[in-house]
Amino acid sequence: MPRTHHGITFVDDYEWLREKDAPDTVAYLEAENAYTAEQTTHLKTLEENLFQELKGRIKETDMSVPVRQGNFWYYGRTEEGKSYGRSCRMPVIEGQDAWLPPTITEEPAPGEQVLFDANELAEGHEFFALGASSVALSGNFLAFSVDTQGDERYTLRIKDLRSGELLDDVIESIGAGVTWAGDDYLFYHRVDDAWRPDSVWRHKVGTDVADDVRVFHEPDERFWVGSGATRSEKYLIIETSSKDTSELWFLDMADPTGEFQCQLPREEGVEYGIDHAVIAGEDRWLVIHNATGPNFEIGECSAGPFQLADLNVLVPHRSDVRLEGIDPFAGHLVLGYRREAIGRIALMKLDPGYTSFVEMSFDEELYSVGGGGNPEWDTPVFRYSYVSYTQPASLSLLNVATGERTLLKQQEVQGGYEASDYVATRRWVTARDGEKIPVSLVHRADLDLSRPNPLILYGYGSYEHSLDPSFSNMMISAYDRGIIFAYAHVRGGGEMGRRWYDDGKMLKKKNTFTDFIDVADALIADGVTAPEMMGAEGGSAGGLLMGAVANMAPDRFAAISAKVPFVDPLTSILMPELPLTVLEWGEWGDPLHNKDVYEYMAEYAPYENVRAQNYPNIMAVTSINDTRVLYVEPAKWIAKLRDVATGGEFLLKTEMAAGHGGVSGRYESWRQAAFELAWLVNQVSGLEA
């Protein structure tokens, strides 16, 4: 099938696979699944071992730490043998500490109420995902949304928590989010034909959905609409934003049927966000924006419409610090930012006006830290989560007044895990243009590093998304088999600030690919690994990275695992009717109207650049109902690799009842993860058990 743009014709022999419901397409995908199963039969023992090891490390019957909202403590429960969790609450008991969460055991807590059991909601569905789950401030009503197809189109229901009855209100085919305004009204998003949230609607509880009122509509297809409430519960905020421009509207919660006011009219290239604070008794806006520099600045002004010139600088722009957000509370502010490729937080006490920020410090070099559930405006404590490559996730409580820290819970790793048995290090690789690329390596502490070892190199490098340190129960099994896991923090991500992102997007996208290859070359040159024992892994936009490096440097890797890979970007971005395409022009460029962008993308698009050469073995995993990266992209890619490549084994696995995030249910997700890791472990190490 020919495709002609800007006088350039590309012949696509596999475009027929786009007909999702055609019998030939379904039969093709099912045949591919059967072939993949046949080609991986020898890995069944390894796959089962990995699954059992993962399952054995996880405390299957467990409870989350309760978080206070209003007069209740809210928490979740999981139960051994059940795929999904239960959402519960218990009343705050008079006389107990108002902010120290109660200890929840496996037995029902005093006054415990089950808000919903996701296992019951999932019954009869091959796929299930929870979208929104929001309790009205009064505690009387719960709004929740579910997706039973994997296409991220949600159905919203409302439950009266006093009677336990579901109301007749049913709102279908909407976005995931929902925001309450009192007990009478809630606000939600609708999506257009391209799956873009383009409007905000107001629903009055107990009325016909046909009477819902559209309160905001965004006609510009480059913009995505969201909404929410300030933590103070004083204002409702609507945000409409493209990849590089934003505009916010606000409404006093006391008048939910009133008119939203524009905070600051959009200006191309200016991004901003706001939240409400009370400083020395006065309502103020805290505004984060990039009008004065790419790494953002934080200013403040009186609440109401404003101009950037009205702002008083609270946190100035710095070239070495990327400001990411500020969260106001009644008595303190929490600042999130990124420095030296690590996300950090600092707190400021309000006394009653502004004082100074104090950064929270931790012992490890490589870690992730962030807020850990703090919905209450007037809380005197700050809950934060902490995790590293070797330390399981923990939740702690900081007394803002005294600085005292209290560990509330750390993820339990069953089976005798010792963090000291593993080590995480950071090294810097010099890219071909002189840029320094951070690389994180994780492995057993007793691994013999005097010789090359099997290694899995992971990358993403798009949307300013940062690969922050995280803990993986599954990867322990790889470490224990002598495998190193490495993260290449390539350009296009956000690890080193906005410039890092800008240098890996649009007409600089190739930096993402060459950075990854340069990291691989450095690991080989330093004797950390060797091409015959190195695998690469990435998903979604990271799958585009996998496809590009497979074409550009096939001899560096033994195998490549590509999950829901965006490997046919040019075809997709030339079709504005597809989900999210126009939004994506801000990330990749607009090849439909710009010949330079078209030619640049055509030079790196993985599918279009498959050629007659030896490739590493490649496995692509996709989902039939994925709305973000359509199944047809990896299906066409694998088909073309088989027909054109002169060497390499190519496998395609399509989940026939799943979306962009893969299969649903924790046990099915664990099995899928075990299958994918078994293949990659075998490819880089030869192990079959």
XYZ file of C-alpha atoms in Angstrom:
689
model
C 0.000 0.000 0.000
C 1.695 3.248 -1.126
C 1.873 6.343 1.101
C 2.881 9.624 -0.523
C 3.742 12.863 1.287
C 5.891 15.799 0.171
C 6.506 14.003 -3.120
C 8.007 10.988 -1.349
C 6.367 7.575 -1.708
C 6.768 4.746 0.782
C 5.288 1.339 -0.046
C 3.882 -0.414 3.024
C 3.358 -4.111 2.343
C 1.906 -4.879 5.782
C -0.602 -2.067 6.282
C -3.448 -4.573 5.806
C -2.855 -5.604 9.414
C -4.459 -2.324 10.544
C -7.938 -3.835 10.025
C -8.282 -4.883 13.653
C -11.533 -6.827 13.365
C -10.807 -8.459 10.020
C -10.729 -12.274 10.271
C -7.354 -12.361 8.493
C -5.827 -9.989 11.059
C -7.177 -11.891 14.055
C -6.007 -15.184 12.559
C -2.571 -13.686 11.881
C -2.144 -12.456 15.458
C -3.324 -15.756 16.903
C -0.906 -17.639 14.654
C 1.913 -15.375 15.833
C 0.990 -16.101 19.449
C 1.081 -19.826 18.738
C 4.471 -19.495 17.042
C 5.888 -17.509 19.970
C 4.605 -20.119 22.418
C 6.250 -22.864 20.356
C 9.566 -21.017 20.116
C 9.687 -20.415 23.878
C 8.637 -23.883 25.061
C 12.169 -24.550 26.309
C 11.804 -21.603 28.710
C 8.800 -22.963 30.613
C 10.905 -24.116 33.567
C 12.712 -20.773 33.816
C 9.458 -18.859 33.410
C 7.763 -20.871 36.163
C 10.780 -20.498 38.448
C 10.772 -16.735 37.956
C 7.043 -16.550 38.627
C 7.299 -18.600 41.812
C 10.310 -16.594 43.002
C 8.439 -13.334 42.432
C 5.292 -14.639 44.096
C 7.352 -15.924 47.015
C 8.817 -12.482 47.698
C 5.472 -10.698 47.826
C 3.251 -10.629 50.883
C 0.043 -11.512 49.106
C -2.270 -10.720 52.003
C -1.352 -7.186 52.949
C -2.675 -3.759 53.875
C -1.638 -0.262 52.871
C -0.938 2.420 55.462
C -4.163 4.342 56.187
C -4.329 7.933 54.973
C -6.593 10.446 56.647
C -9.236 12.379 54.726
C -11.869 14.166 56.752
C -13.190 11.970 59.545
C -11.988 8.667 58.087
C -8.816 6.659 57.539
C -8.674 5.160 54.018
C -6.610 2.100 53.088
C -6.417 -0.862 50.737
C -6.291 -4.606 51.299
C -4.996 -7.432 49.134
C -5.726 -11.086 49.812
C -3.780 -14.176 48.817
C -5.267 -15.811 45.748
C -7.199 -12.736 44.633
C -6.070 -10.682 41.670
C -7.371 -7.316 42.782
C -7.649 -5.337 45.986
C -10.357 -3.944 48.232
C -10.698 -0.289 49.138
C -11.677 0.274 52.776
C -12.057 2.928 55.426
C -12.544 3.224 59.168
C -13.608 6.233 61.250
C -11.111 8.409 63.070
C -11.459 7.424 66.733
C -11.633 10.226 69.265
C -8.741 10.196 71.691
C -6.285 8.594 69.275
C -3.464 10.494 67.556
C -5.136 12.529 64.823
C -2.262 12.140 62.342
C -0.448 8.900 63.217
C -2.178 6.178 61.170
C -3.706 3.268 63.092
C -2.149 -0.171 62.643
C -4.264 -2.337 60.349
C -4.118 -6.118 60.739
C -5.517 -8.911 58.598
C -8.693 -8.829 60.685
C -11.324 -6.150 59.928
C -10.617 -2.914 61.799
C -13.200 -1.452 64.210
C -15.926 0.155 62.110
C -14.299 -0.963 58.837
C -16.337 -0.319 55.708
C -15.516 -1.792 52.299
C -15.914 0.935 49.694
C -15.540 -1.515 46.830
C -14.009 -4.892 46.105
C -12.295 -4.778 42.721
C -12.494 -8.575 42.484
C -16.279 -8.294 42.403
C -16.176 -5.449 39.888
C -13.862 -7.491 37.648
C -16.068 -10.596 37.603
C -17.059 -11.610 34.083
C -14.424 -9.419 32.421
C -11.190 -10.604 30.815
C -9.699 -7.188 31.512
C -10.280 -4.790 34.394
C -8.659 -1.515 35.432
C -9.743 1.058 37.969
C -9.615 4.669 36.812
C -10.800 7.233 39.355
C -11.687 6.578 42.979
C -12.718 9.737 44.799
C -14.679 10.270 48.002
C -16.585 13.522 48.488
C -15.163 15.747 51.216
C -18.142 14.938 53.455
C -17.377 11.228 53.205
C -20.921 10.503 52.021
C -20.330 9.563 48.377
C -17.762 7.604 46.363
C -17.256 8.144 42.636
C -15.255 5.500 40.797
C -14.614 4.601 37.171
C -13.635 1.319 35.512
C -12.289 0.140 32.162
C -13.186 -3.417 31.135
C -11.716 -3.368 27.614
C -8.224 -1.922 27.954
C -9.013 1.039 25.708
C -8.971 3.555 28.594
C -12.583 4.597 28.058
C -14.119 4.520 31.502
C -17.581 4.069 33.004
C -18.279 6.186 36.097
C -20.521 5.073 38.981
C -21.503 6.725 42.259
C -22.014 4.924 45.574
C -23.824 6.306 48.618
C -21.483 5.287 51.423
C -24.160 5.809 54.066
C -26.522 3.216 52.596
C -24.013 1.192 50.568
C -26.220 1.522 47.486
C -25.070 2.303 43.965
C -26.950 5.273 42.534
C -28.595 5.129 39.131
C -26.089 7.649 37.760
C -23.948 5.961 35.068
C -21.628 8.037 32.872
C -19.973 6.095 30.036
C -16.979 6.467 27.709
C -15.202 9.189 29.657
C -11.672 9.937 30.848
C -10.419 8.497 34.114
C -10.509 11.548 36.393
C -13.313 12.920 38.574
C -13.475 15.824 41.046
C -16.127 16.430 43.700
C -17.604 19.837 44.563
C -19.553 19.217 47.759
C -22.029 16.321 47.785
C -24.168 17.592 44.938
C -21.811 18.023 42.001
C -18.893 16.303 40.355
C -16.773 17.246 37.367
C -15.425 14.794 34.772
C -13.791 14.749 31.316
C -15.094 13.545 27.991
C -12.831 12.456 25.139
C -13.132 13.130 21.423
C -12.845 10.611 18.588
C -9.050 10.773 18.812
C -9.220 9.820 22.522
C -8.196 13.334 23.555
C -9.797 14.665 26.752
C -11.263 17.812 25.235
C -13.994 18.931 27.635
C -15.016 19.172 31.289
C -18.590 18.414 32.328
C -20.584 19.040 35.485
C -22.955 16.360 36.768
C -25.512 16.856 39.516
C -25.815 13.726 41.628
C -29.125 11.954 41.131
C -30.003 13.608 37.815
C -30.089 12.332 34.240
C -26.673 12.329 32.571
C -28.332 13.899 29.535
C -28.723 17.054 31.625
C -24.998 17.325 32.388
C -23.471 20.703 31.592
C -20.325 21.211 29.554
C -18.352 23.858 31.448
C -15.237 23.891 29.280
C -14.248 22.806 25.779
C -10.828 22.895 24.119
C -11.088 23.034 20.304
C -7.330 23.047 19.653
C -6.382 19.420 18.979
C -2.867 20.004 20.307
C -4.235 20.505 23.827
C -5.238 17.983 26.503
C -7.747 18.916 29.233
C -7.588 17.975 32.915
C -9.184 19.224 36.112
C -8.886 18.947 39.872
C -9.263 20.732 43.178
C -6.651 22.609 45.151
C -5.618 20.821 48.354
C -7.299 23.608 50.304
C -10.581 22.581 48.611
C -11.211 26.260 47.917
C -10.853 26.213 44.136
C -11.561 23.967 41.178
C -8.892 24.173 38.476
C -9.155 23.289 34.783
C -5.866 22.898 32.934
C -5.577 22.720 29.174
C -2.078 22.092 27.883
C -0.069 21.083 24.849
C 3.509 19.832 24.902
C 4.828 23.357 25.483
C 1.908 25.656 26.346
C -0.662 25.752 29.126
C -3.691 27.710 30.280
C -5.589 27.407 33.572
C -9.113 28.341 34.628
C -10.435 28.493 38.183
C -13.753 28.472 40.052
C -14.553 29.002 43.723
C -15.779 25.668 45.139
C -18.455 27.526 47.083
C -20.207 28.202 43.753
C -19.876 24.992 41.691
C -22.432 26.159 39.096
C -20.593 29.431 38.528
C -18.405 30.446 35.603
C -14.737 29.483 35.451
C -12.298 32.382 35.078
C -9.129 32.259 33.006
C -6.100 32.585 35.218
C -3.564 33.605 32.590
C -4.313 33.442 28.846
C -2.128 31.006 26.948
C 1.061 32.200 25.369
C 2.821 29.887 22.935
C 5.792 28.259 24.633
C 4.829 29.278 28.184
C 3.908 26.522 30.621
C 2.552 27.247 34.063
C 0.720 25.635 36.952
C -0.874 27.048 40.080
C -2.020 26.059 43.536
C -3.713 27.931 46.338
C -1.936 28.880 49.552
C -2.858 30.935 52.584
C 0.098 33.079 53.609
C -0.229 35.173 56.762
C -4.005 34.916 56.450
C -4.192 35.980 52.783
C -5.242 33.860 49.788
C -2.297 33.588 47.387
C -1.445 31.759 44.184
C 1.796 29.809 43.990
C 2.770 29.747 40.315
C 5.372 27.539 38.643
C 6.253 28.725 35.132
C 8.986 28.696 32.485
C 8.614 32.248 31.205
C 11.982 33.233 32.689
C 13.919 30.046 31.924
C 13.540 26.444 30.744
C 13.998 24.899 34.213
C 11.061 26.893 35.631
C 10.678 29.464 38.361
C 8.166 29.733 41.202
C 6.419 32.992 41.959
C 3.467 34.069 44.061
C 0.726 36.679 43.978
C -2.765 37.432 45.264
C -5.402 34.867 44.268
C -7.316 35.866 41.133
C -6.438 36.515 37.493
C -2.843 37.690 37.166
C -0.031 38.528 34.777
C 3.441 37.044 35.020
C 4.751 40.528 35.740
C 2.640 40.524 38.930
C 4.577 37.632 40.460
C 6.979 37.920 43.347
C 9.818 35.424 42.891
C 9.753 32.716 45.552
C 12.194 30.214 43.983
C 14.319 31.610 41.121
C 15.270 29.793 37.942
C 18.553 27.862 38.005
C 20.330 26.218 35.100
C 21.328 23.211 37.235
C 17.986 22.626 39.004
C 14.721 21.633 37.312
C 11.799 22.791 39.458
C 8.951 20.262 39.196
C 6.210 21.456 41.532
C 5.183 23.062 44.793
C 2.525 21.727 47.174
C 1.027 24.120 49.723
C -0.406 23.089 53.087
C -1.868 25.246 55.846
C 1.412 25.357 57.747
C 4.119 24.464 55.244
C 5.131 24.207 51.589
C 6.733 21.216 49.859
C 9.009 21.835 46.875
C 9.853 19.131 44.337
C 12.874 19.526 42.068
C 15.599 17.627 40.251
C 19.349 18.120 40.602
C 22.185 15.923 39.309
C 19.706 13.401 37.873
C 18.015 12.806 41.250
C 14.550 14.014 42.282
C 14.562 15.839 45.623
C 12.161 17.541 48.029
C 12.489 20.455 50.441
C 10.076 21.885 53.014
C 9.359 25.430 54.141
C 7.554 26.187 57.401
C 5.023 29.024 57.213
C 5.493 31.188 60.288
C 2.979 32.561 59.318
C 4.669 34.002 56.243
C 7.419 32.628 54.021
C 10.656 31.396 55.605
C 13.228 29.248 53.766
C 13.270 25.784 52.196
C 15.237 22.978 53.843
C 16.152 19.970 51.680
C 15.473 16.489 53.018
C 18.679 14.430 53.032
C 19.146 10.671 52.746
C 22.066 8.280 53.110
C 22.046 6.629 49.679
C 23.416 8.249 46.542
C 20.691 6.910 44.236
C 17.107 7.092 45.451
C 13.588 8.338 44.693
C 11.521 10.371 47.146
C 8.095 11.964 46.909
C 4.862 12.711 48.694
C 3.162 9.640 50.118
C -0.517 10.583 50.311
C -1.233 13.945 51.917
C -4.791 15.005 51.042
C -5.450 16.993 54.214
C -4.835 20.731 54.020
C -4.252 21.335 57.725
C -1.984 18.377 58.490
C 1.059 19.191 60.677
C 2.950 16.208 59.251
C 4.255 15.256 55.810
C 4.097 11.659 54.610
C 6.771 10.740 52.088
C 7.740 7.637 50.147
C 11.324 6.514 49.644
C 12.771 3.792 47.445
C 16.103 2.885 45.888
C 17.430 0.182 43.595
C 18.298 -1.969 46.628
C 15.907 -0.697 49.336
C 12.223 -1.685 49.046
C 9.707 1.151 49.070
C 8.951 2.686 52.452
C 6.456 5.216 53.756
C 7.487 7.596 56.523
C 6.044 10.528 58.401
C 7.894 13.797 59.008
C 6.835 16.072 61.852
C 7.230 19.440 60.160
C 7.669 21.346 63.423
C 10.337 19.115 64.989
C 11.900 17.396 61.975
C 11.349 13.978 63.572
C 10.899 11.113 61.085
C 8.795 8.013 61.785
C 8.859 4.914 59.575
C 5.270 3.828 58.979
C 5.894 0.814 56.758
C 8.459 -0.704 54.427
C 7.555 -3.089 51.648
C 8.193 -6.585 52.954
C 10.327 -8.817 50.764
C 9.752 -12.366 51.891
C 12.337 -15.096 51.607
C 15.266 -13.514 53.407
C 16.171 -10.532 51.209
C 19.249 -8.605 52.363
C 19.814 -5.207 50.767
C 23.549 -5.440 51.479
C 23.770 -8.358 49.034
C 23.172 -5.923 46.157
C 24.804 -2.721 44.998
C 23.769 0.217 42.813
C 26.295 2.586 41.259
C 26.242 5.579 38.940
C 28.728 6.144 36.139
C 28.904 8.821 33.461
C 29.484 7.968 29.811
C 30.808 10.526 27.337
C 28.583 10.615 24.261
C 29.960 11.176 20.767
C 29.161 14.910 20.981
C 30.817 15.274 24.398
C 27.656 15.197 26.531
C 27.890 13.228 29.793
C 25.199 10.522 30.020
C 24.301 9.170 33.484
C 24.054 5.376 33.718
C 22.815 3.423 36.742
C 23.986 -0.172 37.277
C 22.484 -2.688 39.714
C 23.826 -6.173 40.493
C 24.831 -8.524 43.269
C 27.578 -7.175 45.511
C 29.598 -10.380 45.110
C 29.472 -10.387 41.297
C 32.892 -10.893 39.718
C 33.431 -7.644 37.804
C 36.889 -8.622 36.565
C 35.259 -10.193 33.514
C 32.267 -9.339 31.295
C 28.853 -10.331 32.660
C 25.381 -10.694 31.164
C 23.667 -7.314 31.173
C 20.244 -5.864 30.334
C 20.357 -2.219 29.226
C 17.082 -0.338 29.692
C 16.118 2.966 28.097
C 13.204 5.313 27.445
C 14.222 8.880 26.571
C 10.998 10.701 25.699
C 8.374 13.090 27.111
C 10.807 14.404 29.760
C 10.120 11.187 31.687
C 12.899 10.334 34.128
C 14.011 6.787 34.928
C 14.173 7.294 38.676
C 15.514 4.585 41.000
C 12.962 1.912 41.851
C 12.930 -1.470 43.537
C 11.965 -4.598 41.614
C 11.102 -7.916 43.224
C 11.327 -9.508 39.800
C 14.806 -8.206 39.030
C 16.216 -9.840 42.181
C 15.880 -13.102 40.262
C 17.987 -11.670 37.442
C 20.633 -10.314 39.828
C 20.826 -13.687 41.583
C 21.520 -15.313 38.201
C 24.549 -13.098 37.695
C 22.914 -10.479 35.484
C 23.553 -6.734 35.674
C 20.647 -4.373 35.049
C 21.655 -0.964 33.664
C 19.563 2.159 33.082
C 20.727 4.543 30.365
C 19.390 8.004 31.265
C 19.502 9.233 27.688
C 18.469 12.607 26.290
C 14.768 13.024 25.683
C 14.151 12.121 29.311
C 14.056 14.619 32.148
C 16.885 13.469 34.390
C 19.132 16.472 33.781
C 16.539 19.214 33.347
C 14.497 20.675 30.514
C 17.502 21.054 28.208
C 18.037 17.291 28.490
C 14.518 16.787 27.201
C 14.753 19.408 24.469
C 17.986 17.860 23.174
C 16.224 14.537 22.610
C 12.995 15.522 20.856
C 11.786 16.893 17.525
C 14.746 17.455 15.172
C 17.203 16.337 17.872
C 15.544 12.959 18.460
C 18.504 11.003 17.114
C 20.472 12.008 20.226
C 18.304 9.576 22.184
C 19.420 6.694 19.991
C 23.092 7.596 19.742
C 23.262 8.147 23.523
C 21.972 4.612 24.082
C 24.445 3.152 21.607
C 27.301 5.138 23.159
C 26.372 3.793 26.599
C 26.365 0.244 25.206
C 29.764 0.827 23.591
C 31.207 2.181 26.844
C 29.958 -0.807 28.834
C 31.587 -3.116 26.288
C 34.833 -1.122 26.169
C 35.063 -1.079 29.977
C 34.675 -4.858 30.125
C 31.391 -4.699 32.037
C 29.674 -6.844 29.413
C 30.076 -8.051 25.826
C 27.788 -7.864 22.775
C 26.936 -11.575 22.897
C 25.700 -11.220 26.488
C 23.986 -7.823 26.365
C 20.254 -7.375 25.913
C 18.278 -4.158 25.485
C 14.803 -3.413 26.785
C 12.306 -0.585 26.398
C 8.588 0.007 26.098
C 6.217 2.408 24.342
C 8.416 5.367 23.296
C 11.266 3.275 24.718
C 10.200 0.687 22.155
C 10.899 3.254 19.450
C 14.375 3.515 20.951
C 14.703 -0.269 20.741
C 13.675 -0.326 17.094
C 16.035 2.488 16.183
C 19.104 0.970 17.850
C 18.276 -2.416 16.302
C 18.667 -0.782 12.892
C 21.618 1.437 13.788
C 23.726 -0.904 15.947
C 22.473 -4.474 15.589
C 25.853 -5.988 16.449
C 25.910 -4.481 19.959
C 23.133 -6.666 21.356
C 22.290 -10.341 21.595
C 18.597 -9.632 22.047
C 16.059 -6.812 22.275
C 12.784 -6.844 24.216
C 10.314 -4.234 22.962
C 7.070 -3.740 24.877
C 4.117 -1.995 23.206
C 6.766 -0.423 20.944
C 6.131 2.784 19.002
C 8.016 1.488 15.972
C 5.986 2.977 13.116
C 5.911 6.603 14.274
C 5.834 8.224 10.866
C 2.738 6.373 9.666
C 0.922 7.081 12.931
C 1.818 10.754 13.154
C 0.757 11.298 9.552
C -2.783 10.209 10.511
C -4.383 12.966 12.638
C -7.535 10.885 13.038
C -5.655 8.336 15.165
C -5.693 8.598 18.978
C -3.403 11.330 20.309
C -1.653 11.993 16.984
C -2.025 15.781 16.894
C -0.911 15.995 20.529
C 2.225 14.087 19.551
C 3.306 16.699 17.024
C 4.717 18.637 19.978
C 7.042 15.738 20.785
C 8.158 14.488 17.374
C 7.266 17.314 15.001
C 4.545 17.597 12.354
C 5.546 15.511 9.334
C 2.156 16.045 7.720
C 2.804 19.733 7.057
C 6.590 20.013 7.384
C 8.826 18.267 4.866
C 11.947 18.686 7.015
C 10.251 16.856 9.881
C 9.020 14.164 7.496
C 12.492 13.538 6.098
C 14.100 13.563 9.553
C 11.600 11.058 10.973
C 11.927 8.898 7.870
C 15.644 8.605 8.608
C 15.088 6.978 12.020
C 11.579 5.428 12.002
C 12.310 1.784 12.936
C 9.756 0.111 10.674
C 10.735 2.084 7.586
C 14.446 1.465 8.092
C 14.449 -2.310 8.479
C 17.047 -3.549 6.024
C 18.901 -6.635 4.861
C 21.338 -7.132 7.728
C 21.760 -9.430 10.692
C 19.674 -8.349 13.671
C 19.696 -9.381 17.311
C 16.865 -11.668 18.347
C 13.806 -9.506 19.000
C 10.604 -10.064 20.936
C 7.761 -7.549 20.682
C 4.834 -7.636 23.106
C 1.661 -5.679 22.372
C -2.032 -5.471 23.286
C -4.976 -5.606 20.918
C -6.888 -2.757 22.621
C -3.962 -0.407 23.203
C -5.073 3.118 22.277
C -1.658 4.729 22.782
C 0.496 2.485 20.583
C -1.681 0.467 18.231
C -0.955 -3.270 17.952
C -0.445 -2.848 14.214
C 2.929 -1.134 14.700
C 4.810 -4.067 16.287
C 2.853 -6.527 14.137
C 4.065 -4.862 10.939
C 7.579 -4.433 12.323
C 8.048 -8.099 13.175
C 6.580 -9.145 9.816
C 9.006 -6.911 7.930
C 11.979 -8.041 10.010
C 11.182 -11.655 9.116
C 10.950 -10.846 5.432
C 13.943 -8.521 5.091
C 16.554 -9.324 7.756
C 19.354 -11.738 6.905
C 19.647 -13.050 10.462
C 17.845 -13.000 13.800
C 14.781 -14.602 15.379
C 11.694 -12.394 15.654
C 8.742 -13.054 17.939
C 5.430 -11.262 18.443
C 3.090 -11.769 21.379
C -0.266 -9.986 21.353
C -2.452 -9.847 24.444
C -5.953 -10.298 23.056
C -7.704 -8.705 26.074
C -5.471 -5.893 27.307
C -4.433 -2.271 26.824
C -1.270 -0.172 26.903
C -0.374 -1.347 30.410
C -0.650 -5.018 29.490
C -2.783 -7.671 31.132
C -4.819 -6.929 34.248
C -4.835 -8.688 37.596
C -1.656 -9.039 39.619
C -1.152 -12.772 39.044
C -1.549 -12.428 35.276
C 0.777 -9.414 35.346
C 3.372 -11.412 37.289
C 3.162 -14.287 34.796
C 3.564 -11.892 31.896
C 6.608 -10.300 33.563
C 8.096 -13.748 34.218
C 7.599 -14.751 30.575
C 9.292 -11.604 29.260
C 12.192 -11.795 31.708
C 12.709 -15.518 31.062
C 13.194 -14.835 27.374
C 15.665 -12.007 27.988
C 17.603 -13.870 30.707
C 17.963 -16.847 28.401
C 19.127 -14.681 25.524
C 21.919 -12.976 27.484
C 23.012 -15.879 29.707
C 21.832 -19.118 28.102
C 20.124 -20.142 31.361
C 16.982 -22.248 31.138
C 16.207 -22.578 34.854
